[in-house]
Amino acid sequence: MTKKERAAAVTELLKEAYPDAVCALHYTTDYELLFATRLSAQCTDARVNIVTETLFRQFPTLQSFAEAPEEEIAAAIKTCGLFRTKARDLKACAIMLLSQYGGKVPDTMEELLKLPGVGRKTANLVLGDIYGKPAVVTDTHCIRLSNRLGLVKDEKDPVKVENALRKLLDPKESSDFCHRLVLHGRECCTARSPKCESCPLGAVCLSYPISK
């Protein structure tokens, strides 16, 4: 089985196991997803969702983020970790979105990467979930599972994993594929003590004890 064939097989098995491929972060607007993803750095999605439930009520518009003192934003996101840096980025990002993009989150990788605190992971998530464009979000689950499944080999660099997966995945499936990897990584293929005996991907996983 080639890597491309394996990727196609994994895609179909994931679709069967996790038919609802949804982003774990809660949001209602384009910039809320952008900000929530920035907050998720070195923080769990569950914690971010708790924080943003209050944060987006306290600062209900981009303008309110732009006008707020950094200290106020920092206090609201303190439990997310790295809160001072993240507060600085949220405020600067809000200002830039208003002044340069008419309050709209841009829809290209090039423009998204110009925003404060935005890297390829965040940009890909926005492109896939907001704009429905082909995207590969290489978070820790994606990197771990891509290695275990044999889609990449001993590769930890997010950009290299992203580029490898882009060559293997159907572009129309890539964004949902990554969401499903997160679900599978949390439920079954955990970092420690993965539940291989009940894994729906066992038949095509190179790390599975009896896989071929």
mmCIF file of C-alpha atoms in Angstrom:
data_model
loop_
_atom_site.group_PDB
_atom_site.id
_atom_site.type_symbol
_atom_site.label_atom_id
_atom_site.label_comp_id
_atom_site.label_asym_id
_atom_site.label_seq_id
_atom_site.Cartn_x
_atom_site.Cartn_y
_atom_site.Cartn_z
ATOM 1 C CA MET A 1 0.000 0.000 0.000
ATOM 2 C CA THR A 2 1.421 3.375 -0.992
ATOM 3 C CA LYS A 3 1.250 6.366 1.355
ATOM 4 C CA LYS A 4 -1.412 7.943 -0.854
ATOM 5 C CA GLU A 5 -3.496 4.769 -0.754
ATOM 6 C CA ARG A 6 -3.030 4.597 3.008
ATOM 7 C CA ALA A 7 -4.117 8.226 3.366
ATOM 8 C CA ALA A 8 -7.256 7.540 1.314
ATOM 9 C CA ALA A 9 -8.070 4.477 3.406
ATOM 10 C CA VAL A 10 -7.515 6.363 6.658
ATOM 11 C CA THR A 11 -9.734 9.187 5.397
ATOM 12 C CA GLU A 12 -12.630 6.807 4.742
ATOM 13 C CA LEU A 13 -12.235 4.969 8.051
ATOM 14 C CA LEU A 14 -12.146 8.259 9.947
ATOM 15 C CA LYS A 15 -15.308 9.402 8.183
ATOM 16 C CA GLU A 16 -17.056 6.233 9.326
ATOM 17 C CA ALA A 17 -15.812 6.536 12.903
ATOM 18 C CA TYR A 18 -16.326 10.299 13.238
ATOM 19 C CA PRO A 19 -19.006 11.448 10.787
ATOM 20 C CA ASP A 20 -19.226 14.897 12.360
ATOM 21 C CA ALA A 21 -15.924 16.633 11.677
ATOM 22 C CA VAL A 22 -16.189 19.812 13.699
ATOM 23 C CA CYS A 23 -13.762 22.245 15.223
ATOM 24 C CA ALA A 24 -13.502 21.800 18.976
ATOM 25 C CA LEU A 25 -13.267 25.560 19.555
ATOM 26 C CA HIS A 26 -16.466 27.541 20.059
ATOM 27 C CA TYR A 27 -17.004 30.666 17.946
ATOM 28 C CA THR A 28 -19.656 32.612 16.077
ATOM 29 C CA THR A 29 -17.593 35.007 13.947
ATOM 30 C CA ASP A 30 -14.459 34.758 11.847
ATOM 31 C CA TYR A 31 -12.315 36.749 14.270
ATOM 32 C CA GLU A 32 -13.587 34.736 17.256
ATOM 33 C CA LEU A 33 -12.160 31.563 15.690
ATOM 34 C CA LEU A 34 -8.933 33.428 14.952
ATOM 35 C CA PHE A 35 -8.656 34.634 18.549
ATOM 36 C CA ALA A 36 -9.691 31.308 20.092
ATOM 37 C CA THR A 37 -7.030 29.509 18.073
ATOM 38 C CA ARG A 38 -4.401 31.989 19.240
ATOM 39 C CA LEU A 39 -5.454 31.320 22.830
ATOM 40 C CA SER A 40 -5.177 27.557 22.301
ATOM 41 C CA ALA A 41 -1.386 27.672 22.063
ATOM 42 C CA GLN A 42 -0.079 25.567 24.975
ATOM 43 C CA CYS A 43 -3.622 25.374 26.311
ATOM 44 C CA THR A 44 -6.438 22.858 25.947
ATOM 45 C CA ASP A 45 -9.426 23.575 23.743
ATOM 46 C CA ALA A 46 -11.688 22.852 26.709
ATOM 47 C CA ARG A 47 -10.020 25.593 28.750
ATOM 48 C CA VAL A 48 -10.132 28.025 25.822
ATOM 49 C CA ASN A 49 -13.869 27.453 25.408
ATOM 50 C CA ILE A 50 -14.425 28.259 29.079
ATOM 51 C CA VAL A 51 -12.381 31.441 28.777
ATOM 52 C CA THR A 52 -13.869 32.668 25.495
ATOM 53 C CA GLU A 53 -17.423 32.220 26.752
ATOM 54 C CA THR A 54 -16.738 35.122 29.095
ATOM 55 C CA LEU A 55 -14.155 36.910 26.948
ATOM 56 C CA PHE A 56 -16.441 37.366 23.939
ATOM 57 C CA ARG A 57 -19.176 38.763 26.179
ATOM 58 C CA GLN A 58 -16.773 41.185 27.824
ATOM 59 C CA PHE A 59 -15.376 42.289 24.453
ATOM 60 C CA PRO A 60 -18.263 41.709 22.010
ATOM 61 C CA THR A 61 -16.727 43.429 18.969
ATOM 62 C CA LEU A 62 -13.374 43.894 17.266
ATOM 63 C CA GLN A 63 -13.596 47.554 18.209
ATOM 64 C CA SER A 64 -13.910 46.669 21.884
ATOM 65 C CA PHE A 65 -10.767 44.511 21.664
ATOM 66 C CA ALA A 66 -8.917 47.300 19.843
ATOM 67 C CA GLU A 67 -9.865 49.911 22.433
ATOM 68 C CA ALA A 68 -9.359 47.787 25.541
ATOM 69 C CA PRO A 69 -6.178 48.114 27.617
ATOM 70 C CA GLU A 70 -3.940 45.077 27.222
ATOM 71 C CA GLU A 71 -4.148 44.570 30.978
ATOM 72 C CA GLU A 72 -7.917 44.063 30.809
ATOM 73 C CA ILE A 73 -7.639 41.486 28.038
ATOM 74 C CA ALA A 74 -4.784 39.765 29.874
ATOM 75 C CA ALA A 75 -6.855 39.501 33.047
ATOM 76 C CA ALA A 76 -9.711 37.916 31.097
ATOM 77 C CA ILE A 77 -7.489 35.221 29.533
ATOM 78 C CA LYS A 78 -5.100 34.627 32.424
ATOM 79 C CA THR A 79 -5.918 30.936 32.807
ATOM 80 C CA CYS A 80 -4.921 30.226 29.189
ATOM 81 C CA GLY A 81 -1.217 30.667 29.889
ATOM 82 C CA LEU A 82 1.159 33.076 28.135
ATOM 83 C CA PHE A 83 -1.652 35.528 28.740
ATOM 84 C CA ARG A 84 0.353 38.737 28.418
ATOM 85 C CA THR A 85 1.721 37.803 25.003
ATOM 86 C CA LYS A 86 -1.671 36.569 23.862
ATOM 87 C CA ALA A 87 -3.392 39.735 25.093
ATOM 88 C CA ARG A 88 -0.923 41.846 23.159
ATOM 89 C CA ASP A 89 -1.556 39.806 20.026
ATOM 90 C CA LEU A 90 -5.359 39.938 20.323
ATOM 91 C CA LYS A 91 -5.382 43.694 20.699
ATOM 92 C CA ALA A 92 -2.862 44.263 17.895
ATOM 93 C CA CYS A 93 -4.721 41.832 15.662
ATOM 94 C CA ALA A 94 -8.035 43.604 16.255
ATOM 95 C CA ILE A 95 -6.449 46.955 15.392
ATOM 96 C CA MET A 96 -4.921 45.547 12.215
ATOM 97 C CA LEU A 97 -8.136 43.830 11.107
ATOM 98 C CA LEU A 98 -10.045 47.077 11.517
ATOM 99 C CA SER A 99 -7.452 49.354 9.925
ATOM 100 C CA GLN A 100 -6.279 47.179 7.038
ATOM 101 C CA TYR A 101 -8.993 44.596 6.356
ATOM 102 C CA GLY A 102 -12.244 46.399 7.050
ATOM 103 C CA GLY A 103 -12.908 44.247 10.105
ATOM 104 C CA LYS A 104 -12.871 41.056 8.041
ATOM 105 C CA VAL A 105 -10.437 38.194 8.604
ATOM 106 C CA PRO A 106 -8.483 37.746 5.341
ATOM 107 C CA ASP A 107 -8.938 34.615 3.262
ATOM 108 C CA THR A 108 -5.404 33.879 2.064
ATOM 109 C CA MET A 109 -2.444 32.304 3.821
ATOM 110 C CA GLU A 110 -0.223 35.223 2.842
ATOM 111 C CA GLU A 111 -2.459 37.834 4.437
ATOM 112 C CA LEU A 112 -3.323 35.770 7.499
ATOM 113 C CA LEU A 113 0.352 35.298 8.335
ATOM 114 C CA LYS A 114 0.745 39.079 8.509
ATOM 115 C CA LEU A 115 -1.552 39.228 11.531
ATOM 116 C CA PRO A 116 0.083 39.372 14.989
ATOM 117 C CA GLY A 117 0.449 35.967 16.592
ATOM 118 C CA VAL A 118 -0.914 34.061 13.602
ATOM 119 C CA GLY A 119 1.064 31.062 12.350
ATOM 120 C CA ARG A 120 0.281 28.413 9.784
ATOM 121 C CA LYS A 121 -1.803 26.299 12.191
ATOM 122 C CA THR A 122 -4.163 29.188 12.906
ATOM 123 C CA ALA A 123 -4.212 30.325 9.297
ATOM 124 C CA ASN A 124 -5.063 26.832 8.044
ATOM 125 C CA LEU A 125 -7.871 26.468 10.565
ATOM 126 C CA VAL A 126 -9.407 29.768 9.448
ATOM 127 C CA LEU A 127 -9.025 28.929 5.764
ATOM 128 C CA GLY A 128 -10.658 25.523 6.213
ATOM 129 C CA ASP A 129 -13.442 26.332 8.677
ATOM 130 C CA ILE A 130 -14.359 29.880 7.706
ATOM 131 C CA TYR A 131 -13.671 29.856 3.976
ATOM 132 C CA GLY A 132 -13.981 26.172 3.077
ATOM 133 C CA LYS A 133 -10.574 26.113 1.410
ATOM 134 C CA PRO A 134 -8.194 23.131 1.388
ATOM 135 C CA ALA A 135 -6.313 23.253 4.664
ATOM 136 C CA VAL A 136 -4.051 21.050 6.761
ATOM 137 C CA VAL A 137 -3.953 21.920 10.463
ATOM 138 C CA THR A 138 -0.864 20.253 11.898
ATOM 139 C CA ASP A 139 -1.456 20.341 15.631
ATOM 140 C CA THR A 140 0.045 17.852 18.068
ATOM 141 C CA HIS A 141 -2.611 15.209 17.327
ATOM 142 C CA CYS A 142 -2.090 15.492 13.582
ATOM 143 C CA ILE A 143 1.678 15.192 13.886
ATOM 144 C CA ARG A 144 1.550 12.245 16.305
ATOM 145 C CA LEU A 145 -1.040 10.286 14.335
ATOM 146 C CA SER A 146 0.518 10.994 10.942
ATOM 147 C CA ASN A 147 3.725 9.405 12.207
ATOM 148 C CA ARG A 148 1.991 6.431 13.800
ATOM 149 C CA LEU A 149 -0.125 5.782 10.720
ATOM 150 C CA GLY A 150 2.926 5.872 8.474
ATOM 151 C CA LEU A 151 1.918 8.953 6.484
ATOM 152 C CA VAL A 152 5.206 10.562 7.539
ATOM 153 C CA LYS A 153 8.251 9.024 9.181
ATOM 154 C CA ASP A 154 9.909 10.398 12.314
ATOM 155 C CA GLU A 155 8.790 13.909 11.385
ATOM 156 C CA LYS A 156 7.947 16.443 14.082
ATOM 157 C CA ASP A 157 8.194 19.678 12.116
ATOM 158 C CA PRO A 158 4.636 21.022 11.588
ATOM 159 C CA VAL A 159 5.368 22.612 8.206
ATOM 160 C CA LYS A 160 7.008 19.456 6.868
ATOM 161 C CA VAL A 161 4.076 17.344 8.057
ATOM 162 C CA GLU A 162 1.664 19.821 6.468
ATOM 163 C CA ASN A 163 3.487 19.709 3.150
ATOM 164 C CA ALA A 164 3.627 15.911 3.211
ATOM 165 C CA LEU A 165 -0.092 15.587 3.928
ATOM 166 C CA ARG A 166 -1.003 18.054 1.187
ATOM 167 C CA LYS A 167 0.592 15.647 -1.293
ATOM 168 C CA LEU A 168 -1.326 12.669 0.093
ATOM 169 C CA LEU A 169 -4.814 13.961 0.908
ATOM 170 C CA ASP A 170 -7.730 14.854 -1.305
ATOM 171 C CA PRO A 171 -7.874 18.669 -0.942
ATOM 172 C CA LYS A 172 -11.649 18.517 -0.406
ATOM 173 C CA GLU A 173 -11.122 16.176 2.558
ATOM 174 C CA SER A 174 -8.018 17.673 4.158
ATOM 175 C CA SER A 175 -9.635 20.087 6.616
ATOM 176 C CA ASP A 176 -12.161 17.551 7.934
ATOM 177 C CA PHE A 177 -9.410 14.905 7.974
ATOM 178 C CA CYS A 178 -7.466 17.002 10.485
ATOM 179 C CA HIS A 179 -10.527 17.585 12.672
ATOM 180 C CA ARG A 180 -11.142 13.852 12.720
ATOM 181 C CA LEU A 181 -7.521 13.166 13.674
ATOM 182 C CA VAL A 182 -8.033 15.392 16.716
ATOM 183 C CA LEU A 183 -11.138 13.437 17.707
ATOM 184 C CA HIS A 184 -9.351 10.126 17.176
ATOM 185 C CA GLY A 185 -6.256 11.330 19.012
ATOM 186 C CA ARG A 186 -8.310 12.255 22.052
ATOM 187 C CA GLU A 187 -10.589 9.245 22.065
ATOM 188 C CA CYS A 188 -8.372 6.384 20.941
ATOM 189 C CA CYS A 189 -4.849 7.135 19.691
ATOM 190 C CA THR A 190 -3.723 8.977 22.800
ATOM 191 C CA ALA A 191 -0.144 10.090 23.331
ATOM 192 C CA ARG A 192 0.311 7.544 26.084
ATOM 193 C CA SER A 193 -1.247 4.079 26.104
ATOM 194 C CA PRO A 194 -3.168 4.262 22.809
ATOM 195 C CA LYS A 195 -6.188 1.924 22.642
ATOM 196 C CA CYS A 196 -4.907 -0.122 19.695
ATOM 197 C CA GLU A 197 -7.162 -3.093 20.450
ATOM 198 C CA SER A 198 -10.274 -1.022 19.689
ATOM 199 C CA CYS A 199 -8.831 1.255 16.997
ATOM 200 C CA PRO A 200 -10.941 1.586 13.833
ATOM 201 C CA LEU A 201 -7.764 2.331 11.868
ATOM 202 C CA GLY A 202 -5.946 -0.844 12.870
ATOM 203 C CA ALA A 203 -6.112 -2.442 9.419
ATOM 204 C CA VAL A 204 -4.135 0.389 7.808
ATOM 205 C CA CYS A 205 -1.975 1.670 10.686
ATOM 206 C CA LEU A 206 1.726 0.832 10.545
ATOM 207 C CA SER A 207 1.951 1.047 14.341
ATOM 208 C CA TYR A 208 -0.880 -1.406 14.921
ATOM 209 C CA PRO A 209 0.464 -4.688 16.365
ATOM 210 C CA ILE A 210 -0.989 -6.857 13.584
ATOM 211 C CA SER A 211 -1.188 -4.361 10.734
ATOM 212 C CA LYS A 212 0.400 -5.147 7.395
#
